[in-house]
Every structure is written in C-alpha cells, then in structure tokens.
Amino acid sequence: MASRPSVLVVDFGGQYAHLIARRLRGLGVFSVLASASWGLRGVEGEASGLDLRGIVLSGGPASVWEAGHDGIAEWAIGMGVPVLGICYGHQLLAKVLGGRVGRAPRGEFGPTTVEVLDEDVILRGAPPRIRVWMSHNDAVLEAPPGSRVLARSPGSPVAAFEYRLGGTVVHGVQWHPEVTHSEYGLELLRNWASQTGALGTWSPGDIVGELVDHVRREVPPGERAVAAVSGGVDSTVAAVIASKALGDRLTPVFIDHGLHPEGEVERALRLLRASGLDPVVVDASREFLEALRGVRDPEEKRRVVGRLYGEVLAREARRLGARYLVQGTIYPDVIESGARPGADVIKTHHNVGGLPRDLGLNVVEPLRWLYKDEVRVIASRLGLPRELLEKQPVPGPGLAVRVEGEVTPEKLRILRRADRIVREVIESHGLQRGLWQYFAVLTASKATGVKGDRRSYGYVVAVRVVESREAMTANIAKLPWSVLEEIASRITGEIPEVTRVVYDITPKPPATIEWE
Ligand code: XMP
C-alpha cells in the first residue's frame, strides 16, 4: 500500500491530523500519519517505507518553545520534498528556519479574516481576503530570513509564508485549511499538493485487486481463515475481499451476542448474503448475558463483550481449523493518538467489540490503511447493497451500552420495543434521511406515571436522534414536536413498564452519541 506516491502527515497531537490526511486523500494523494510522539527516529522509520513526495506538519497543543520537536522540523526541511506546516507546524518551521515566534498580538480562535499579500503557489487564485479557521495564542512575528510573507491577519503578522532554497520548498499557514469552515482550504491543499507530483495518484476504488493480493499473501496456501462479520460496512467489505482471495478457505462467522436491536440479526444476515457471503451463525446470546450479569460500568461492559466475542470467535476458528482471522479494522482504529501502526494499540471502543489481540490467531486486516469513506467507495465498487452503505452504525457491544447499568433480559426486551417504536415513527414520517443515528435508551431512572387512573412507577426511556457526518461531532435533530409526542405516546401506551420518555438535547461534544 505504502509503495505508491505518498505524503507523510506528522501529527503533533492536534485534533486535525486525521482530517489533513483525509482531505489529501480526497484530492487523490495517498497520505499516511506518523505521530511526533514516536520521536524523530520513529517518524523517519515511517517515512523510509514510503515513496515520499511531501511532508505536512500538523497543528498541536504545545508551544514551539517547550516541546522539543525542532529535530522533526529540521529533518522534514532536509528531505528535499515540499513541506507544509499548519498552525503549530507553521510556527515550528518558521522557528527552525530563523524566524521569530512569540506571543501573538492577540489570540485568534474561530473564524478570522486573513489578508492575502502574495498569491504564490499555495494561495494561487485566492481572493484578497479569506475567512479562515484559527486557533492559536502564539504567532510567527517575523518570517524566516529569505522567505516571503504570503498573508497576514490581526493576530498573525506572518499568517502564511514561503521559503525556497535550492530544492527546499517550505510553506507555512497559521490557519487550518483542512477544516470546512476555512474558505479556500481545499484549494490551498490542492495547490500545495500540486508540487508533490502525487496529486490524483490515489483512488480507493482502484485498489480492490491490491487488497485481494494482500490477503492472499498473508494467508499461506493450505491455511484457512475466519472473518468476523457484524453486518456493518467495514467487516463486510473485509470479508468480501478475503473471500475473493481465499475462496472456500474463508468462513465468515457471525456471532449473535443477543444484544442486537430488534430485527438486526435477520437484517445483517440478509445483507451479508446479498453481499455474496454465507456466514456461520453462532448463537452465543446466553453466554453473553451470563457474562454481563452484575456488570454496571460501561467500559467494563465493553471489555466483557469484547473478551467473550474473541473467545467465541477463537473457539469457532479452532472448530473450523482456521489459524487466520480477517478483521475490518480501519485506519483511524489502527493509528489512534500515539499508537504506531505496528504496535496494535486499538481503542477498545471502536473495533469489532474491542477484540483482544491475543486470540492465538494471525490477524489479517486488509482495510487497515483506509478511512471509512474510502471503505464505502470500495463497497460500492464491489457492488454491495446500498442498504448496507446507508445503515446506521450499531455499536459493537450493541444494546449493552444503551441499557444504563446492568443488562438483563427484561430490560433488553423493553428497550427493543421502545427502540422499534422510535424507528417506526421516524421512518413513517420519512425523517430518516439526513439522520446519523436514532435510537432509544433505557435509563437507570424510574419515574411515576398514571396509567388508566392508576399510579405506576416505571422506566424512563431516553430518545437519542442525531445528525452527524462521521460521528466525531454531532448535532441533535430538531424533530417536529408532533413526532416527538407520537413517540412518547406510543412508547408509554404500548410498553406497560415505561412511564416516561425524554428527548436527549445534548450535542457531541460535550456528550457522546451513545448513552454510555
Ligand atoms: P460515541 O458514543 O463515542 O460514538 O459518540 C461514536 C460512534 O461510534 C459508535 N460507537 C461504537 N462502535 N463499539 C463500536 O463498534 C463501541 O463500543 C461503540 N461505542 C460507540 C456510535 O454508535 C457512534 O456511531
């Protein structure tokens, strides 16, 4: 994968490094992340495996005076490829090139107007003033000797600069061109990337053959593999690719953990079959419920589900004589803050139920270099059902993180009914388009109600409906009151154990999308 023309994005701990890589990939530039926390040698090591065409130094929370990252900036400048510094990266490059960095005349946070002084390469065709997204206290006060100042703003005397010497081409921008709030951001990145020779060389739809070869290389002839499939896009795409590579040496395995929303198992199996897979279905629901008994802490629930999922999968692999496991892990899971790609540190949260790594199986991850939107492109190139692409995400631990506190069969039964009503009402009004997720949560609260002239004391159900692009942030959906009323009246009317329905009006951040 990495042998194609690539740009290395060095992550200095800002929240935007993945966004930079994704934007560049969207422009057809294969981009790989390296964390500054690996140190210069780690970053160099990552770069040495690439056909390196450019380097981006990202933003980050530190001050250039404290973090000791000069070595990485000096290394980048010496590599003979175009270098772009963004925010912290901009200041770092200016500093090591001999410019002056210090306290900004004023901090700039949020939308800021930048005055373009010189169009040069990166600002070619930009209007004289652009509204951009800034977030900084320090600023480049004087540009490095021999460089040109390309833009300024009230808080950034050198909001953008260009430095050229021999084969060295360095650009820095104080703002964040990678965020959609920045005008001219994508054009700026495209202009910069046009110097790398990598523009337009990457297209995820074209790499199906490469991914199939990868799996074929990883699983030696005569060996069998299982693929963990959940019915979600990533695991389905990984399994379809593996099945192209291995034919009947691959067995997809669907584990029913008994924590799925109503109808989800049938739907997942239907979609898997429509994708050309014929999974072995393992009903382990009793085991999971047993393991969850008395467990109240959300992260502990995730660990219990993940651990057991791994055990059941390993058991099934043994039964099938498979020593290899194909998983749909994607790039953001691989490269969480600070984790080296080879180091296998994965957030418990987001892979298939937080699978443990010590299952005694060789793990094959054909999608480990890809972002979600790229996996979707591959899914449609593979001709997988549209419904699969449009499905709302269901967390790996399923309803276990939507029942507050201990999970019991009774609570699952109540929650499934409430959840079905939420879905039915929203879909009957055709409101599902544009919604990222909509579901019910069974809270640990109880409240008093009157039903048929009798006082009753029952569960409080919360309804969560959000809009989002990629789950990093989310807004609450402003559903019509009449729809919310219909949901509340149906849930309390049809489910005797529920006395109240509340609507969660908290965006992400500060709340997460899931309740737990
Ligand atoms: P949060 O709740 O962190 O969720 O805002 C962001 C997205 O991730 C999904 N999610 C999970 N997916 N295992 C998963 O596979 C999990 O433990 C998990 N928790 C949350 C969530 O549904 C949302 O789309």
XYZ file of C-alpha atoms and ligand atoms in Angstrom:
540
model
C 0.000 0.000 0.000
C 2.700 2.386 1.051
C 4.767 1.951 -2.143
C 2.635 4.490 -4.002
C 3.467 8.226 -4.072
C 2.703 9.348 -0.536
C 2.598 12.351 1.746
C 3.547 11.907 5.387
C 1.427 13.892 7.850
C 3.237 14.304 11.148
C 0.731 14.529 13.973
C 1.771 16.879 16.765
C -1.221 15.933 18.860
C -3.770 18.312 17.382
C -7.225 17.036 16.656
C -6.847 17.706 12.965
C -4.095 15.381 11.702
C -6.531 12.712 10.517
C -8.558 15.424 8.843
C -5.494 16.650 6.931
C -4.745 13.103 5.736
C -8.353 12.562 4.722
C -8.556 15.821 2.803
C -5.359 14.985 0.944
C -6.631 11.517 0.134
C -9.823 13.099 -1.160
C -7.559 15.028 -3.559
C -6.052 11.751 -4.725
C -2.905 11.987 -2.603
C -2.228 8.879 -0.513
C -1.389 10.172 2.965
C -0.043 8.390 5.979
C 0.128 9.573 9.568
C 3.123 9.474 11.876
C 2.918 10.675 15.442
C 5.540 13.107 16.713
C 5.349 11.155 19.967
C 7.294 8.353 18.250
C 10.258 10.706 18.176
C 12.405 11.598 15.188
C 13.569 8.016 14.637
C 10.016 6.672 14.617
C 8.903 9.330 12.150
C 11.945 8.722 9.951
C 11.279 4.997 10.100
C 7.708 5.503 8.906
C 8.878 7.791 6.085
C 11.551 5.351 4.937
C 8.891 2.829 3.974
C 7.147 5.339 1.693
C 7.610 6.704 -1.777
C 7.750 10.085 -0.057
C 6.564 13.094 -2.077
C 5.729 15.616 0.620
C 5.514 16.209 4.363
C 2.855 18.047 6.357
C 3.483 19.124 9.937
C 0.121 19.365 11.676
C -1.242 21.557 14.406
C -0.803 20.669 18.049
C -1.484 21.972 21.535
C 2.134 22.634 22.567
C 4.196 25.790 22.265
C 7.224 25.613 19.951
C 9.346 26.610 22.932
C 8.526 23.636 25.101
C 8.006 20.524 23.050
C 11.425 19.819 21.594
C 10.216 18.969 18.111
C 12.817 21.030 16.257
C 14.581 17.850 15.106
C 11.491 16.662 13.254
C 11.073 20.032 11.510
C 14.773 20.121 10.535
C 14.542 16.578 9.222
C 11.444 17.461 7.157
C 13.117 20.515 5.647
C 16.149 18.434 4.683
C 14.198 15.724 2.877
C 14.086 17.513 -0.472
C 10.287 17.274 -0.805
C 7.697 20.047 -0.378
C 6.867 20.702 3.265
C 3.701 22.319 4.593
C 3.312 23.480 8.194
C -0.148 24.060 9.608
C -0.720 26.084 12.818
C 1.815 24.595 15.245
C 3.694 23.107 12.262
C 3.811 26.591 10.686
C 5.337 28.084 13.808
C 7.807 25.243 14.195
C 9.065 25.576 10.625
C 9.353 29.353 10.966
C 11.328 28.923 14.171
C 13.882 26.430 12.860
C 14.323 28.488 9.675
C 15.322 31.502 11.811
C 12.026 33.391 12.024
C 10.651 34.858 15.244
C 7.802 33.118 17.065
C 6.218 34.572 20.185
C 3.038 35.643 21.860
C 0.521 36.727 19.216
C -0.540 40.404 19.263
C -3.880 38.784 20.059
C -5.013 35.164 20.179
C -7.310 34.123 17.362
C -9.920 31.440 17.930
C -12.558 30.591 15.370
C -13.401 32.490 12.197
C -10.742 35.050 11.286
C -10.191 37.165 8.203
C -6.822 36.785 6.530
C -5.442 39.281 4.064
C -3.671 37.671 1.131
C -0.500 39.622 0.283
C 1.129 37.364 -2.262
C -0.589 34.603 -4.187
C 2.494 32.457 -4.708
C 1.817 28.714 -5.105
C -0.446 27.834 -2.206
C -2.687 30.885 -2.439
C -2.825 30.959 -6.241
C -6.187 32.326 -7.305
C -7.267 33.185 -3.760
C -9.434 36.268 -3.216
C -7.725 39.212 -1.431
C -9.450 38.346 1.845
C -10.469 34.918 3.074
C -12.376 33.794 6.169
C -10.454 31.004 7.809
C -10.473 28.945 10.988
C -7.746 29.785 13.506
C -6.868 28.556 16.956
C -3.655 29.976 18.422
C -2.028 32.045 21.146
C 1.488 32.158 19.667
C 2.227 33.514 16.211
C 5.045 33.913 13.724
C 6.053 37.535 14.348
C 8.868 37.715 11.814
C 9.224 35.478 8.783
C 12.442 33.466 8.380
C 15.213 35.328 6.515
C 14.924 34.825 2.770
C 11.229 33.915 2.899
C 8.171 35.724 1.576
C 5.170 36.652 3.663
C 2.048 35.490 1.853
C -0.733 36.535 4.228
C -1.428 38.333 7.489
C -4.244 38.715 9.974
C -4.731 40.935 13.035
C -3.212 38.310 15.340
C -0.713 36.836 12.873
C 1.779 39.217 11.258
C 3.014 36.215 9.266
C -0.138 34.157 8.716
C 1.463 32.362 5.763
C 4.976 32.249 4.345
C 7.000 30.599 1.642
C 10.661 29.659 1.816
C 12.677 28.337 -1.118
C 16.317 27.469 -1.243
C 17.716 25.069 -3.822
C 15.481 22.021 -3.736
C 13.850 23.045 -0.476
C 10.269 24.313 -0.681
C 8.586 25.114 2.615
C 5.168 26.679 3.187
C 3.505 27.525 6.453
C -0.036 28.645 7.263
C -1.270 29.694 10.662
C -4.874 28.685 9.961
C -6.472 25.284 9.386
C -7.124 24.777 5.667
C -8.299 21.215 6.394
C -11.470 22.256 8.236
C -14.524 23.008 6.183
C -15.005 26.371 7.947
C -11.878 27.678 6.209
C -12.618 29.335 2.894
C -10.259 28.336 0.132
C -8.942 25.478 2.342
C -9.278 22.643 -0.116
C -7.866 24.792 -2.932
C -4.890 25.652 -0.727
C -4.203 21.980 -0.049
C -4.612 21.165 -3.735
C -2.233 23.968 -4.707
C 0.332 22.713 -2.239
C -0.095 19.088 -3.299
C 0.319 20.052 -6.963
C 4.021 20.485 -6.193
C 4.382 16.943 -4.877
C 3.616 15.045 -8.054
C 1.242 12.865 -6.038
C -1.959 14.730 -6.894
C -4.578 12.424 -8.377
C -2.464 9.286 -7.982
C -4.647 7.685 -5.286
C -8.123 6.315 -5.828
C -9.540 3.817 -3.320
C -11.912 2.317 -5.872
C -8.933 1.089 -7.893
C -7.253 -0.945 -5.204
C -9.599 -3.895 -4.831
C -7.122 -6.136 -6.662
C -4.299 -4.944 -4.432
C -6.304 -5.701 -1.282
C -7.185 -9.165 -2.560
C -3.483 -9.824 -3.243
C -2.640 -8.618 0.250
C -4.941 -11.199 1.826
C -3.607 -13.895 -0.491
C -0.056 -13.110 0.606
C -0.945 -13.053 4.300
C -2.759 -16.386 4.378
C -0.449 -19.098 3.030
C -1.799 -21.795 0.695
C -3.495 -24.589 2.566
C -4.362 -22.363 5.545
C -7.934 -21.487 6.468
C -9.286 -18.201 7.824
C -12.374 -16.962 9.574
C -13.756 -13.454 9.041
C -15.574 -11.776 11.904
C -18.676 -10.228 10.335
C -21.137 -7.999 12.154
C -23.241 -6.833 9.228
C -21.543 -3.415 9.222
C -19.782 -1.972 6.194
C -16.170 -2.463 7.291
C -16.365 -6.110 8.310
C -18.478 -6.963 5.262
C -16.034 -5.335 2.843
C -13.070 -7.051 4.531
C -14.809 -10.421 4.305
C -15.819 -9.960 0.660
C -12.223 -9.100 -0.233
C -10.939 -12.085 1.734
C -13.412 -14.380 0.095
C -12.193 -13.231 -3.339
C -8.673 -14.072 -2.200
C -9.313 -17.343 -0.409
C -12.499 -18.786 -1.856
C -13.812 -21.552 0.369
C -10.749 -21.372 2.618
C -12.573 -18.430 4.225
C -15.527 -18.858 6.562
C -17.348 -15.693 7.640
C -18.568 -16.004 11.229
C -21.479 -14.009 12.604
C -21.731 -14.138 16.376
C -25.148 -13.353 17.774
C -24.374 -11.852 21.167
C -28.028 -11.344 21.971
C -27.521 -7.587 22.248
C -28.787 -6.554 18.829
C -31.729 -4.241 18.266
C -34.909 -5.942 17.129
C -34.668 -7.352 13.621
C -30.959 -6.554 13.339
C -29.713 -10.158 13.181
C -32.070 -11.037 10.343
C -31.206 -7.824 8.529
C -27.458 -8.315 8.948
C -27.671 -11.873 7.650
C -29.793 -10.805 4.697
C -27.271 -8.093 3.776
C -24.312 -10.444 4.214
C -25.922 -12.981 1.927
C -26.761 -10.285 -0.591
C -23.041 -9.414 -0.491
C -22.187 -12.953 -1.530
C -21.189 -14.223 1.923
C -22.628 -17.229 3.654
C -21.723 -16.858 7.292
C -21.726 -19.470 10.001
C -24.068 -18.116 12.670
C -23.136 -18.750 16.277
C -25.853 -18.077 18.826
C -23.912 -17.143 21.938
C -26.558 -14.884 23.441
C -26.866 -16.828 26.681
C -23.143 -16.770 27.266
C -23.040 -13.006 26.778
C -25.932 -12.325 29.119
C -24.357 -14.562 31.698
C -21.024 -12.754 31.393
C -22.735 -9.362 31.714
C -24.611 -10.271 34.868
C -23.854 -7.742 37.603
C -21.657 -5.596 35.317
C -22.650 -1.938 35.513
C -19.681 0.076 34.351
C -19.885 0.988 30.617
C -16.217 0.386 29.811
C -16.326 -2.880 31.733
C -19.342 -3.930 29.680
C -17.367 -3.193 26.525
C -14.448 -5.249 27.798
C -16.665 -8.169 28.789
C -18.380 -8.195 25.408
C -15.069 -7.800 23.548
C -13.329 -10.525 25.513
C -16.142 -13.025 25.106
C -16.558 -12.148 21.444
C -12.886 -13.013 20.987
C -13.231 -16.259 22.886
C -16.241 -17.396 20.897
C -14.514 -16.452 17.671
C -11.320 -18.320 18.608
C -13.381 -21.343 19.543
C -15.143 -21.247 16.202
C -11.849 -20.825 14.363
C -10.461 -23.917 16.109
C -13.551 -25.861 15.181
C -13.126 -24.823 11.549
C -9.388 -25.489 11.536
C -8.576 -21.825 10.847
C -5.432 -20.131 12.144
C -6.114 -16.769 10.499
C -8.626 -14.060 11.362
C -9.765 -11.420 8.875
C -10.945 -8.239 10.538
C -12.419 -4.996 9.228
C -10.126 -2.696 11.235
C -9.780 0.697 9.528
C -7.052 3.342 9.668
C -8.388 5.567 12.478
C -8.602 2.461 14.698
C -5.036 1.498 13.897
C -3.483 4.862 14.410
C -5.105 6.282 17.485
C -3.144 9.040 19.126
C 0.399 7.940 19.631
C -0.030 4.331 18.566
C 2.430 3.034 15.964
C 0.802 1.163 13.086
C 2.755 -1.961 14.002
C 2.065 -1.640 17.704
C -1.520 -2.790 17.529
C -2.929 -0.387 20.075
C -6.585 -0.155 19.308
C -9.223 1.807 21.127
C -11.477 -0.673 22.932
C -14.299 1.432 21.731
C -14.398 1.123 18.020
C -13.233 -2.125 16.552
C -15.381 -5.234 16.457
C -16.379 -5.151 20.107
C -12.844 -4.317 21.201
C -11.367 -7.689 20.232
C -8.438 -8.777 22.351
C -5.230 -9.248 20.395
C -4.080 -12.483 21.988
C -6.545 -14.899 20.455
C -3.868 -17.185 19.122
C -4.941 -16.242 15.594
C -2.935 -14.431 12.929
C -4.800 -11.246 12.244
C -5.267 -10.033 8.660
C -6.588 -6.502 8.209
C -6.991 -5.608 4.544
C -8.583 -2.230 5.347
C -6.053 -1.045 7.917
C -4.822 1.793 5.674
C -8.262 3.068 4.754
C -10.663 5.680 6.037
C -14.368 4.998 6.362
C -15.361 6.986 3.299
C -12.780 5.069 1.271
C -14.206 1.754 2.505
C -17.599 2.968 1.295
C -16.158 3.727 -2.133
C -14.744 0.181 -2.259
C -18.085 -1.237 -1.086
C -19.899 0.402 -3.948
C -17.153 -0.640 -6.397
C -17.723 -4.213 -5.158
C -21.419 -3.777 -5.873
C -22.503 -4.307 -2.267
C -26.127 -3.439 -1.416
C -26.945 0.235 -0.991
C -28.815 -0.562 2.197
C -25.531 -1.722 3.713
C -23.899 1.610 2.924
C -26.770 3.601 4.357
C -27.198 1.577 7.550
C -26.875 3.477 10.778
C -23.974 2.303 12.912
C -24.742 -0.131 15.699
C -22.043 -0.183 18.378
C -20.101 -3.444 18.723
C -21.478 -4.093 22.228
C -24.956 -3.371 20.861
C -27.711 -2.630 23.342
C -25.375 -3.307 26.268
C -24.337 0.342 26.035
C -27.921 1.512 25.620
C -29.209 -0.106 28.793
C -27.892 2.030 31.596
C -26.407 -0.113 34.358
C -26.836 -3.862 34.481
C -28.120 -5.622 31.366
C -30.963 -8.061 31.984
C -33.251 -9.944 29.592
C -36.215 -7.918 30.830
C -34.509 -4.602 30.187
C -33.422 -5.744 26.741
C -36.971 -6.732 25.930
C -38.333 -3.329 27.000
C -35.598 -1.451 25.182
C -36.121 -3.390 21.940
C -39.792 -2.461 21.920
C -39.093 1.204 22.622
C -36.341 1.279 20.033
C -38.577 -0.245 17.404
C -41.196 2.430 18.062
C -38.614 5.216 17.674
C -37.544 3.761 14.346
C -41.082 3.159 13.122
C -42.283 6.661 13.910
C -39.260 8.391 12.381
C -39.376 6.262 9.262
C -43.147 6.573 8.875
C -42.659 10.329 8.601
C -39.793 9.869 6.143
C -37.435 11.712 8.503
C -34.586 9.196 8.424
C -32.760 10.925 5.567
C -30.044 13.110 6.959
C -30.082 11.444 10.359
C -26.930 9.684 11.518
C -28.495 7.609 14.279
C -31.848 7.374 16.022
C -32.487 5.020 18.879
C -33.913 4.526 22.356
C -32.007 4.171 25.610
C -33.283 2.522 28.753
C -32.101 4.764 31.551
C -31.480 3.653 35.104
C -34.030 6.201 36.326
C -37.545 5.380 37.297
C -40.428 7.798 37.455
C -44.053 7.907 38.494
C -46.874 7.854 35.992
C -50.625 7.445 35.859
C -51.964 4.859 33.512
C -55.679 4.060 33.452
C -56.243 6.029 36.679
C -53.573 4.044 38.470
C -50.303 5.328 39.693
C -47.408 3.361 38.378
C -43.699 3.535 38.829
C -41.736 2.628 35.723
C -38.733 3.146 33.487
C -37.621 6.368 31.860
C -36.751 5.900 28.199
C -34.474 8.445 26.530
C -34.679 9.070 22.806
C -31.451 9.991 21.019
C -31.579 11.341 17.484
C -28.502 12.948 15.967
C -27.165 14.356 12.745
C -23.505 13.839 12.012
C -21.035 13.394 9.177
C -18.577 10.995 10.747
C -19.520 10.704 14.431
C -16.645 12.919 15.612
C -19.184 15.636 16.309
C -22.954 15.504 16.253
C -25.925 17.848 16.423
C -29.257 16.924 17.845
C -32.015 16.521 15.307
C -34.724 19.148 15.651
C -37.615 16.773 15.157
C -41.099 18.282 14.973
C -42.855 18.315 18.351
C -45.690 16.280 16.921
C -43.277 13.474 16.024
C -41.739 13.515 19.489
C -45.208 13.438 21.010
C -46.132 10.478 18.856
C -43.011 8.629 20.002
C -43.738 9.371 23.666
C -47.370 8.439 23.435
C -46.690 5.172 21.631
C -43.876 4.104 23.968
C -45.840 4.811 27.146
C -49.036 3.436 25.634
C -47.577 0.204 24.283
C -44.979 -0.661 26.905
C -46.518 -1.039 30.382
C -43.136 -0.862 32.137
C -42.341 2.631 30.798
C -43.863 5.719 32.389
C -41.832 8.494 30.800
C -39.989 9.439 27.655
C -37.344 12.162 27.499
C -35.563 13.622 24.480
C -31.790 13.992 24.724
C -30.963 17.526 23.573
C -27.191 17.364 24.064
C -24.843 17.706 21.092
C -21.452 15.958 20.801
C -19.314 17.365 22.321
C -19.887 17.566 25.239
C -21.976 14.363 25.182
C -21.075 11.260 23.204
C -23.591 9.846 20.756
C -24.128 6.630 22.665
C -25.544 6.983 26.158
C -22.708 5.008 27.717
P -19.735 7.971 20.651
O -20.737 7.363 21.581
O -18.315 7.778 21.100
O -19.883 7.139 19.316
O -20.046 9.399 20.305
C -19.350 7.477 18.066
C -19.800 6.415 17.083
O -19.234 5.152 17.436
C -20.241 4.221 17.750
N -19.820 3.501 18.961
C -19.262 2.283 18.963
N -18.957 1.436 17.969
N -18.131 -0.123 19.538
C -18.389 0.222 18.259
O -18.117 -0.582 17.356
C -18.412 0.672 20.603
O -18.154 0.325 21.748
C -19.006 1.940 20.288
N -19.398 2.977 21.062
C -19.899 3.924 20.222
C -21.511 5.024 17.989
O -22.661 4.278 17.689
C -21.296 6.212 17.088
O -21.716 5.965 15.767
